Every structure is written in structure tokens, then in C-alpha cells.
Amino acid sequence: MIGDWIDIGALAEIPLRGARTVPVVGGEEIAIFRTGDNAVFALVNRCPHKQGPLSQGIVHGHSVTCPLHNWKIALATGEAQGEDKGCTPTIPVKVDAGRVLIARMALLTTALAA
């Protein structure tokens, strides 16, 4: 059902190995990541360590490194890698006909949790 997903733009608008942010009225900003192999992931835009803006980090493989303290976060799970512990909430995301869609219910939940 298309009403379950929100179109946030074209995949081409997100640079390879980069990110784009989506504001959430009354909630936490979401970061949409595009990896070098064109996989797309969405996380709440804050590191579990010191709430650094993950969208400004370096995307490598299927991970992003926080720009504040170099924590490496798995894009698929939001889990901190290595010896670091913590998790950033993930948001269901998919690509359909070159458009990036995020789950409406996850967006609402993110807004309610803030």
C-alpha cells in the first residue's frame, strides 16, 4: 500500500557514499545514506555516543563514521562497531523506480518519541 511509505526524493539526489537529511516535525531528523554499491539505509541522525550528526560522517562500506569521535556505526542495524557500545534507531527505507521511500509509521514513531 503506497500510503504506508513517504516519498522523500530521487535516489540520484543522494551522493554515492554520502547522506541527505529529512527533518521530522516534532521529532528527530533522519539521515538517509547511499553506499558505494547503491544500497540505501536510514537512521535517526545522531550517534549513540555524543549525539553527533551521522549524516556528516564518512560512509565506507555499509558503515558510517561519526564526525565527532570516530565511532563506526553499522548502517543496517544502527549498532556501534568494534569495542564501542550503543545503537542508533533505524528507519525502514526502500527504493522504488529510482525514488527513496521511508516508512510512514516509523516516521510517526520517531516524532512521538522525541
PDB file of C-alpha atoms in Angstrom:
ATOM      1  CA  MET A   1       0.000   0.000   0.000  1.00  0.00           C
ATOM      2  CA  ILE A   2       1.600   3.263  -1.134  1.00  0.00           C
ATOM      3  CA  GLY A   3       0.142   5.163   1.846  1.00  0.00           C
ATOM      4  CA  ASP A   4       2.499   3.226   4.118  1.00  0.00           C
ATOM      5  CA  TRP A   5       5.535   4.915   2.530  1.00  0.00           C
ATOM      6  CA  ILE A   6       6.587   8.553   2.128  1.00  0.00           C
ATOM      7  CA  ASP A   7       8.500   9.613  -0.989  1.00  0.00           C
ATOM      8  CA  ILE A   8      11.414  11.777   0.075  1.00  0.00           C
ATOM      9  CA  GLY A   9      13.090  12.270  -3.292  1.00  0.00           C
ATOM     10  CA  ALA A  10      15.141  10.753  -6.047  1.00  0.00           C
ATOM     11  CA  LEU A  11      17.972   8.344  -5.278  1.00  0.00           C
ATOM     12  CA  ALA A  12      20.171  10.431  -7.594  1.00  0.00           C
ATOM     13  CA  GLU A  13      19.846  13.364  -5.135  1.00  0.00           C
ATOM     14  CA  ILE A  14      21.865  11.427  -2.549  1.00  0.00           C
ATOM     15  CA  PRO A  15      25.555  11.291  -3.451  1.00  0.00           C
ATOM     16  CA  LEU A  16      27.350   7.942  -3.580  1.00  0.00           C
ATOM     17  CA  ARG A  17      28.984   7.329  -0.184  1.00  0.00           C
ATOM     18  CA  GLY A  18      27.011  10.280   1.171  1.00  0.00           C
ATOM     19  CA  ALA A  19      23.868  11.256   3.020  1.00  0.00           C
ATOM     20  CA  ARG A  20      20.893  13.544   2.976  1.00  0.00           C
ATOM     21  CA  THR A  21      18.749  14.576   5.932  1.00  0.00           C
ATOM     22  CA  VAL A  22      14.993  14.639   6.325  1.00  0.00           C
ATOM     23  CA  PRO A  23      13.514  16.891   9.014  1.00  0.00           C
ATOM     24  CA  VAL A  24      10.702  15.444  11.132  1.00  0.00           C
ATOM     25  CA  VAL A  25       8.267  17.984  12.542  1.00  0.00           C
ATOM     26  CA  GLY A  26       8.203  17.443  16.290  1.00  0.00           C
ATOM     27  CA  GLY A  27      10.757  14.633  16.030  1.00  0.00           C
ATOM     28  CA  GLU A  28      14.339  13.741  15.341  1.00  0.00           C
ATOM     29  CA  GLU A  29      15.984  14.384  11.985  1.00  0.00           C
ATOM     30  CA  ILE A  30      16.545  11.296   9.829  1.00  0.00           C
ATOM     31  CA  ALA A  31      19.695  10.649   7.792  1.00  0.00           C
ATOM     32  CA  ILE A  32      19.369   8.730   4.521  1.00  0.00           C
ATOM     33  CA  PHE A  33      22.637   7.102   3.433  1.00  0.00           C
ATOM     34  CA  ARG A  34      23.673   5.831  -0.007  1.00  0.00           C
ATOM     35  CA  THR A  35      26.631   3.481  -0.115  1.00  0.00           C
ATOM     36  CA  GLY A  36      29.129   2.988  -2.926  1.00  0.00           C
ATOM     37  CA  ASP A  37      27.195  -0.070  -4.100  1.00  0.00           C
ATOM     38  CA  ASN A  38      23.901   1.909  -4.166  1.00  0.00           C
ATOM     39  CA  ALA A  39      22.425   0.369  -1.019  1.00  0.00           C
ATOM     40  CA  VAL A  40      20.210   2.807   0.911  1.00  0.00           C
ATOM     41  CA  PHE A  41      19.791   2.979   4.687  1.00  0.00           C
ATOM     42  CA  ALA A  42      18.017   5.354   7.070  1.00  0.00           C
ATOM     43  CA  LEU A  43      18.946   6.129  10.673  1.00  0.00           C
ATOM     44  CA  VAL A  44      17.998   8.739  13.218  1.00  0.00           C
ATOM     45  CA  ASN A  45      20.681  11.383  12.618  1.00  0.00           C
ATOM     46  CA  ARG A  46      22.529  11.040  15.910  1.00  0.00           C
ATOM     47  CA  CYS A  47      25.403   8.929  17.119  1.00  0.00           C
ATOM     48  CA  PRO A  48      24.632   6.876  20.245  1.00  0.00           C
ATOM     49  CA  HIS A  49      27.822   8.199  21.876  1.00  0.00           C
ATOM     50  CA  LYS A  50      27.554  12.005  21.976  1.00  0.00           C
ATOM     51  CA  GLN A  51      24.672  12.561  19.532  1.00  0.00           C
ATOM     52  CA  GLY A  52      26.976  13.634  16.695  1.00  0.00           C
ATOM     53  CA  PRO A  53      25.327  14.213  13.285  1.00  0.00           C
ATOM     54  CA  LEU A  54      25.909  10.929  11.466  1.00  0.00           C
ATOM     55  CA  SER A  55      24.874  12.495   8.152  1.00  0.00           C
ATOM     56  CA  GLN A  56      28.123  14.490   8.280  1.00  0.00           C
ATOM     57  CA  GLY A  57      30.229  11.364   8.788  1.00  0.00           C
ATOM     58  CA  ILE A  58      32.202   9.326   6.282  1.00  0.00           C
ATOM     59  CA  VAL A  59      30.312   6.457   4.630  1.00  0.00           C
ATOM     60  CA  HIS A  60      32.517   3.413   3.964  1.00  0.00           C
ATOM     61  CA  GLY A  61      31.161   0.026   3.007  1.00  0.00           C
ATOM     62  CA  HIS A  62      27.876  -0.339   4.879  1.00  0.00           C
ATOM     63  CA  SER A  63      29.005   1.791   7.827  1.00  0.00           C
ATOM     64  CA  VAL A  64      29.303   5.451   8.718  1.00  0.00           C
ATOM     65  CA  THR A  65      31.908   7.010  10.994  1.00  0.00           C
ATOM     66  CA  CYS A  66      30.642   9.700  13.334  1.00  0.00           C
ATOM     67  CA  PRO A  67      32.365  13.037  12.675  1.00  0.00           C
ATOM     68  CA  LEU A  68      32.748  13.827  16.395  1.00  0.00           C
ATOM     69  CA  HIS A  69      34.591  10.875  17.913  1.00  0.00           C
ATOM     70  CA  ASN A  70      35.072   8.353  15.074  1.00  0.00           C
ATOM     71  CA  TRP A  71      32.530   5.803  16.280  1.00  0.00           C
ATOM     72  CA  LYS A  72      31.759   3.400  13.444  1.00  0.00           C
ATOM     73  CA  ILE A  73      28.009   2.659  13.088  1.00  0.00           C
ATOM     74  CA  ALA A  74      26.553  -0.199  11.011  1.00  0.00           C
ATOM     75  CA  LEU A  75      24.006   1.303   8.610  1.00  0.00           C
ATOM     76  CA  ALA A  76      21.803  -1.820   8.523  1.00  0.00           C
ATOM     77  CA  THR A  77      21.405  -2.145  12.298  1.00  0.00           C
ATOM     78  CA  GLY A  78      22.452   1.187  13.814  1.00  0.00           C
ATOM     79  CA  GLU A  79      24.804  -0.742  16.128  1.00  0.00           C
ATOM     80  CA  ALA A  80      28.175   0.665  17.134  1.00  0.00           C
ATOM     81  CA  GLN A  81      31.049  -1.466  15.816  1.00  0.00           C
ATOM     82  CA  GLY A  82      34.202  -2.735  17.489  1.00  0.00           C
ATOM     83  CA  GLU A  83      34.506  -2.157  21.207  1.00  0.00           C
ATOM     84  CA  ASP A  84      32.045   0.744  21.240  1.00  0.00           C
ATOM     85  CA  LYS A  85      28.557   0.014  22.565  1.00  0.00           C
ATOM     86  CA  GLY A  86      25.308   1.727  21.626  1.00  0.00           C
ATOM     87  CA  CYS A  87      22.663   1.804  18.945  1.00  0.00           C
ATOM     88  CA  THR A  88      21.036   4.425  16.739  1.00  0.00           C
ATOM     89  CA  PRO A  89      17.417   3.739  15.718  1.00  0.00           C
ATOM     90  CA  THR A  90      16.965   2.562  12.129  1.00  0.00           C
ATOM     91  CA  ILE A  91      14.113   3.600   9.837  1.00  0.00           C
ATOM     92  CA  PRO A  92      12.698   1.246   7.173  1.00  0.00           C
ATOM     93  CA  VAL A  93      13.639   2.560   3.726  1.00  0.00           C
ATOM     94  CA  LYS A  94      13.314   1.271   0.175  1.00  0.00           C
ATOM     95  CA  VAL A  95      13.939   2.416  -3.377  1.00  0.00           C
ATOM     96  CA  ASP A  96      11.163   2.104  -5.959  1.00  0.00           C
ATOM     97  CA  ALA A  97      11.573   3.305  -9.557  1.00  0.00           C
ATOM     98  CA  GLY A  98      14.513   5.498  -8.535  1.00  0.00           C
ATOM     99  CA  ARG A  99      12.594   7.145  -5.661  1.00  0.00           C
ATOM    100  CA  VAL A 100      13.589   6.813  -1.989  1.00  0.00           C
ATOM    101  CA  LEU A 101      10.707   5.923   0.326  1.00  0.00           C
ATOM    102  CA  ILE A 102      10.683   5.785   4.123  1.00  0.00           C
ATOM    103  CA  ALA A 103       8.105   4.020   6.271  1.00  0.00           C
ATOM    104  CA  ARG A 104       5.329   6.367   7.372  1.00  0.00           C
ATOM    105  CA  MET A 105       4.781   4.535  10.682  1.00  0.00           C
ATOM    106  CA  ALA A 106       8.482   4.745  11.618  1.00  0.00           C
ATOM    107  CA  LEU A 107       8.391   8.468  10.909  1.00  0.00           C
ATOM    108  CA  LEU A 108       5.380   8.897  13.193  1.00  0.00           C
ATOM    109  CA  THR A 109       7.011   6.795  15.901  1.00  0.00           C
ATOM    110  CA  THR A 110      10.178   8.906  15.670  1.00  0.00           C
ATOM    111  CA  ALA A 111       8.125  12.089  16.083  1.00  0.00           C
ATOM    112  CA  LEU A 112       6.234  10.683  19.074  1.00  0.00           C
ATOM    113  CA  ALA A 113       9.435   9.523  20.790  1.00  0.00           C
ATOM    114  CA  ALA A 114      11.085  12.957  20.647  1.00  0.00           C
TER     115      ALA A 114
END
